[in-house]
PDB file of C-alpha atoms in Angstrom:
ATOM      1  CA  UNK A 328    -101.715  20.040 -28.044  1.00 91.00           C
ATOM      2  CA  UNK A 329     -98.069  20.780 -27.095  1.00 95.00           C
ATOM      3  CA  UNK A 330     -96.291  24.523 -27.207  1.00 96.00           C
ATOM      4  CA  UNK A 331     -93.032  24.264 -27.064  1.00 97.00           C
ATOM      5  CA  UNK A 332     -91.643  26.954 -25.414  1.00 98.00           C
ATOM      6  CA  UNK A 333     -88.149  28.696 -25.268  1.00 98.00           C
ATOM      7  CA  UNK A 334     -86.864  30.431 -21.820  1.00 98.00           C
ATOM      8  CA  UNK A 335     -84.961  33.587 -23.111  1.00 98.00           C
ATOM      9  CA  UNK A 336     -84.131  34.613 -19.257  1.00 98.00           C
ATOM     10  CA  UNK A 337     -83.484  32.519 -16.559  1.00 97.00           C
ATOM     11  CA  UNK A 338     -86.612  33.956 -14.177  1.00 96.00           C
ATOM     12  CA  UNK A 339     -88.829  33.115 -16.982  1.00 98.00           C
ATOM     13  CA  UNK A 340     -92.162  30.990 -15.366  1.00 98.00           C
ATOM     14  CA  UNK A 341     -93.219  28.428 -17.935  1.00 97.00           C
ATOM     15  CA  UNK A 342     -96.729  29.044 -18.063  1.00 96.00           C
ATOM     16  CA  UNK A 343     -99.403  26.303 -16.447  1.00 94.00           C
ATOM     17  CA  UNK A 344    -103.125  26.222 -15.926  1.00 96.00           C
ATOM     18  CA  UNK A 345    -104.477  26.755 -12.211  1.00 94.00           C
ATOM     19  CA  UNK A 346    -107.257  24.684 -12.233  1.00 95.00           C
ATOM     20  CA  UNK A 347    -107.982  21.322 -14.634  1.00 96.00           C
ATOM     21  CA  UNK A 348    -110.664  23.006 -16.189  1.00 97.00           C
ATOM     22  CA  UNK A 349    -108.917  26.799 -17.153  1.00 97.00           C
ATOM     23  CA  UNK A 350    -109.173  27.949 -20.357  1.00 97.00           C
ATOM     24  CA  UNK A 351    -106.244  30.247 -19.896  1.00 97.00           C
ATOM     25  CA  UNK A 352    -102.786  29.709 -18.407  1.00 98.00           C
ATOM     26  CA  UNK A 353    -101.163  32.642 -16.478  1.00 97.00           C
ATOM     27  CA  UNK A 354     -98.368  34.242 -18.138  1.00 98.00           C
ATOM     28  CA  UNK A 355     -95.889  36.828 -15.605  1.00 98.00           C
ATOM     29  CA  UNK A 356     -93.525  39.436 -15.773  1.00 98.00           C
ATOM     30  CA  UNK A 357     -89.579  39.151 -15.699  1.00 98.00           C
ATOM     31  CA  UNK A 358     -89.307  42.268 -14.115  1.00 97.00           C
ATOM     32  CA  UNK A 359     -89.868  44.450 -11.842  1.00 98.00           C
ATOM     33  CA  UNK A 360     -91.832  48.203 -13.009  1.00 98.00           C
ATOM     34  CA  UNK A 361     -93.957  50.372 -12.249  1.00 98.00           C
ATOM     35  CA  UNK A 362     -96.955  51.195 -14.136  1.00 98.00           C
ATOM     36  CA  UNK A 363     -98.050  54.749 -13.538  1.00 98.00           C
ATOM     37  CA  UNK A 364    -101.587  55.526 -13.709  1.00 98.00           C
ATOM     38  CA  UNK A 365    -103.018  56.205 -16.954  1.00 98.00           C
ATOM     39  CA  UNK A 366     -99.738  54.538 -18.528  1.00 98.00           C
ATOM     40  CA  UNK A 367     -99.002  51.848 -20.930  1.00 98.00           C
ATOM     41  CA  UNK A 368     -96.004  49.794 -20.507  1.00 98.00           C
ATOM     42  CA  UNK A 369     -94.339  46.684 -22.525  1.00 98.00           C
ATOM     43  CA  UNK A 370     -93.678  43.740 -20.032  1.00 98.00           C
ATOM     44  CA  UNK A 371     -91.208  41.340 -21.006  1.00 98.00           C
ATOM     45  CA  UNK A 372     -92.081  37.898 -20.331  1.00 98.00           C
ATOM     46  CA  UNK A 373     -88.620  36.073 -21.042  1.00 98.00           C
ATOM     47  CA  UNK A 374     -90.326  33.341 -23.057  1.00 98.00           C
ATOM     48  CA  UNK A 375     -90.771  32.406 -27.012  1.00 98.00           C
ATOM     49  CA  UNK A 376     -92.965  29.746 -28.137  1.00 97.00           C
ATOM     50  CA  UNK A 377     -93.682  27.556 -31.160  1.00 98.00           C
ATOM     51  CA  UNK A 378     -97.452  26.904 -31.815  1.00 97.00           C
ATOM     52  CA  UNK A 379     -98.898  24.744 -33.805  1.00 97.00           C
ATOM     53  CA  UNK A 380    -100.082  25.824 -37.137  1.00 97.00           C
ATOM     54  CA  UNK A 381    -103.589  26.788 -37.595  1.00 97.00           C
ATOM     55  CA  UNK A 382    -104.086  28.297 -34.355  1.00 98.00           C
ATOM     56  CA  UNK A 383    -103.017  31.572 -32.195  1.00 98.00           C
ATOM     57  CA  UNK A 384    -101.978  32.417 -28.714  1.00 98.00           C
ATOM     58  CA  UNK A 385    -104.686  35.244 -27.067  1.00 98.00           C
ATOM     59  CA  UNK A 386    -103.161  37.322 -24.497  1.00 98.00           C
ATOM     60  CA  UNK A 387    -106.108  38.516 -22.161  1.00 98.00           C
ATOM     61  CA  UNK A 388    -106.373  40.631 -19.450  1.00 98.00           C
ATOM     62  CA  UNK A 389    -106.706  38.805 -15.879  1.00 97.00           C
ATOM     63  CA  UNK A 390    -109.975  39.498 -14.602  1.00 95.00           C
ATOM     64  CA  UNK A 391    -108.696  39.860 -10.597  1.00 96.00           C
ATOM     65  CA  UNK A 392    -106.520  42.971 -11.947  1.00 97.00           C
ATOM     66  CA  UNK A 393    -108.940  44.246 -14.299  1.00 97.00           C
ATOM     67  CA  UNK A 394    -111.278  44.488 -11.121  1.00 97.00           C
ATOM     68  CA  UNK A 395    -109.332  44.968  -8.417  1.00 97.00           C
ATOM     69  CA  UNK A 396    -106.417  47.515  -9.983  1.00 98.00           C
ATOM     70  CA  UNK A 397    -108.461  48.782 -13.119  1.00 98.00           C
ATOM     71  CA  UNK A 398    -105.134  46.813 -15.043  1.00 98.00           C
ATOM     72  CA  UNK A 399    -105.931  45.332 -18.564  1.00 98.00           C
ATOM     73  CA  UNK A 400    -104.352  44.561 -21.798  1.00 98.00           C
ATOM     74  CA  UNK A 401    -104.158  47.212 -23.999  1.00 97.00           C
ATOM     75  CA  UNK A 402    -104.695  45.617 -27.287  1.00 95.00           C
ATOM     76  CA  UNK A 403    -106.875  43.174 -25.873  1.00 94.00           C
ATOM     77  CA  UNK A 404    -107.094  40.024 -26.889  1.00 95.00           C
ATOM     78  CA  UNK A 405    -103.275  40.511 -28.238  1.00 95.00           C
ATOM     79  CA  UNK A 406    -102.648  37.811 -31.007  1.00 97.00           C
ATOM     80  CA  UNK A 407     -99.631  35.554 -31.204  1.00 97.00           C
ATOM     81  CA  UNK A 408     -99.105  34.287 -34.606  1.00 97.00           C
ATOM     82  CA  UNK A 409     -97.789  30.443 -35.367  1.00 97.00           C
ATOM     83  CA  UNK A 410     -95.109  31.956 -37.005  1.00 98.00           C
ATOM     84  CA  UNK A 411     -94.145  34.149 -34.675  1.00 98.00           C
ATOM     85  CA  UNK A 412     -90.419  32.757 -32.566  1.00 98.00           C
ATOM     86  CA  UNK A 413     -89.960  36.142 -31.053  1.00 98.00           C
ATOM     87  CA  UNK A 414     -90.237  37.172 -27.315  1.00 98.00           C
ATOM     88  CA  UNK A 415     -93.712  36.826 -25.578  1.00 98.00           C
ATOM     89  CA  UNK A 416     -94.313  40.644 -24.070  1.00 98.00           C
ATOM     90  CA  UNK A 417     -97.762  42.297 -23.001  1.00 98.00           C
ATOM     91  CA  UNK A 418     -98.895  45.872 -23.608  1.00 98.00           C
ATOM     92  CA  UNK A 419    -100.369  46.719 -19.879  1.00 98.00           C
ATOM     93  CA  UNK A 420    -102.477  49.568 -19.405  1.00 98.00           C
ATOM     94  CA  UNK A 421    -103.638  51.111 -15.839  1.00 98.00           C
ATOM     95  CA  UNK A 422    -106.641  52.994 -16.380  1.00 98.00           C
ATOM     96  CA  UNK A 423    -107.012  53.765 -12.447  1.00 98.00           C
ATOM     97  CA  UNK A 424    -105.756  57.251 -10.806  1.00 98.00           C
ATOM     98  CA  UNK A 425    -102.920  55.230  -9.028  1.00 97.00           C
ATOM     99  CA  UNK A 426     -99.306  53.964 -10.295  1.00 98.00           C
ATOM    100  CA  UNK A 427     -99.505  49.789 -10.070  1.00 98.00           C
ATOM    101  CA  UNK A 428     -95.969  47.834  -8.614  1.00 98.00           C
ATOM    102  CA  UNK A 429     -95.297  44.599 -10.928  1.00 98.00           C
ATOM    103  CA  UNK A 430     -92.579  42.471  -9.415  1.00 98.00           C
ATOM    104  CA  UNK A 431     -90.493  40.061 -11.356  1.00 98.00           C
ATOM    105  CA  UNK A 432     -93.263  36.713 -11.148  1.00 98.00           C
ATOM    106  CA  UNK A 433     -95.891  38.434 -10.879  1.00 98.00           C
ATOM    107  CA  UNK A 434     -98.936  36.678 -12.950  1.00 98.00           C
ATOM    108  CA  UNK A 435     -99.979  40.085 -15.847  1.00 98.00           C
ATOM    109  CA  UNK A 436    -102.028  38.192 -18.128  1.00 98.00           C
ATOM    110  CA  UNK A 437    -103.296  35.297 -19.195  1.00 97.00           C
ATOM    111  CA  UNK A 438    -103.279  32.659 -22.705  1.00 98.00           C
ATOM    112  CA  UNK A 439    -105.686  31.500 -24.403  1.00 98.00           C
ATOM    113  CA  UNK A 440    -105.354  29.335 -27.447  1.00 98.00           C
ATOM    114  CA  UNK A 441    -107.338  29.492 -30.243  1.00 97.00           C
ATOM    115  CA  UNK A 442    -108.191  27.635 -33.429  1.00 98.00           C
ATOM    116  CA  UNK A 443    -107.435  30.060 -36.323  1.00 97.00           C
ATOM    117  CA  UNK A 444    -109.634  30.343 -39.506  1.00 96.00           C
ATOM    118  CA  UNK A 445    -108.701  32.173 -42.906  1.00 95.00           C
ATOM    119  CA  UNK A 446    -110.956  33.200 -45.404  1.00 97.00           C
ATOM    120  CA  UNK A 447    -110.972  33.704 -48.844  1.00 97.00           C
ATOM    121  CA  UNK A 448    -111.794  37.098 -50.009  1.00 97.00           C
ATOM    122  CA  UNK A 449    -113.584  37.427 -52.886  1.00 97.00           C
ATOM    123  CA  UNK A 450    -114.474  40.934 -54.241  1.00 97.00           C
ATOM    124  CA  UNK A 451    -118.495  41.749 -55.783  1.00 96.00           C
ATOM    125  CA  UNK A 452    -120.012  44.167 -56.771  1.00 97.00           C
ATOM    126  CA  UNK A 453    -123.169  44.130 -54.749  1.00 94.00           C
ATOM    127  CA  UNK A 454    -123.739  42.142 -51.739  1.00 93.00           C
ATOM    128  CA  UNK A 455    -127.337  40.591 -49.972  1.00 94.00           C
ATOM    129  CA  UNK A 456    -129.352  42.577 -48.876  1.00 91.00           C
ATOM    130  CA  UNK A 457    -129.992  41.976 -44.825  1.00 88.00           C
ATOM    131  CA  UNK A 458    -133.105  43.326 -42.397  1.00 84.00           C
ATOM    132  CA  UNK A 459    -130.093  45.682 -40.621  1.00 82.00           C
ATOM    133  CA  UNK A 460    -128.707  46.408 -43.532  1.00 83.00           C
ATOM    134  CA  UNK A 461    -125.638  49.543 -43.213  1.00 84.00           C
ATOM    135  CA  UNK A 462    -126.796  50.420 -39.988  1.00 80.00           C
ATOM    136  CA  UNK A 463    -124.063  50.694 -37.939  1.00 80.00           C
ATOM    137  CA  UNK A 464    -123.020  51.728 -34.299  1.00 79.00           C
ATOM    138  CA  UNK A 465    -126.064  51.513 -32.375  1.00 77.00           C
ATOM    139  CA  UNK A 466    -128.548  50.637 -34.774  1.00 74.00           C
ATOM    140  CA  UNK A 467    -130.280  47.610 -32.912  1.00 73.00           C
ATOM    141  CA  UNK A 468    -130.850  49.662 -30.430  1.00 75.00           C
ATOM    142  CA  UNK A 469    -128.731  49.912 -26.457  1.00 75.00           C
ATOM    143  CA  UNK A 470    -131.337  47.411 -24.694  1.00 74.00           C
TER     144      UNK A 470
END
């Protein structure tokens, strides 16, 4: 599959996969903030993209700064639409007790594409019965 993509800034990092196998390719920041602990910030990206319909663009938190900085994405996984021609930008949060330093390059999150399915909704009445039935939050038990 091909994205085309579109650099709105002139730091902008076209995004690649590290390894051959990756399932996600490392998007970064085109600037430099700070993050303050137990913030959420918009990072700008500098980039647009065109994907291909029937699919989405994920942006997921990167594991090494989920661990190591307690740094995620907020509205994780984000969703890209095909239709979308706007600017790429991630919602960061920092759940730890210390401010986190991004710096213009910096690797914030990571994409994932995604084949994309729509249903059909179709409105009844009643619908089958199942063993779990309404239970909700909990229900099947926590082990």
């Amino acid at each position: 599959m091909n994205i085309k993509i579109k650099k709105l800034h002139p730091d902008a990092l076209v995004p690649k996969y590290q390894t051959l196998q990756a399932a996600g390719f490392d998007i970064h920041s085109i600037e430099d903030t700070i993050v303050a602990a137990q913030e959420s910030k918009l990072i700008k990206t500098g980039l647009s993209m065109s994907i291909q319909n029937g699919y989405e663009l994920q942006i997921r938190p990167r594991s090494g700064l989920a661990l190591k900085h307690s740094i995620s994405v907020l509205n994780s996984p984000g969703t890209i639409d095909s239709d979308y021609r706007g600017e790429i930008m991630v919602i960061l949060i920092n759940h730890s007790t210390q401010e986190f330093a991004i710096k213009k390059g910096d690797r914030i999150a990571q994409g994932v594409v995604s084949k994309v399915y729509q249903a059909d909704f179709i409105e009844v009445e009643e619908l089958d019965d199942t063993l779990r039935g309404s239970g909700g939050f909990g229900s099947s038990g926590i082990k």
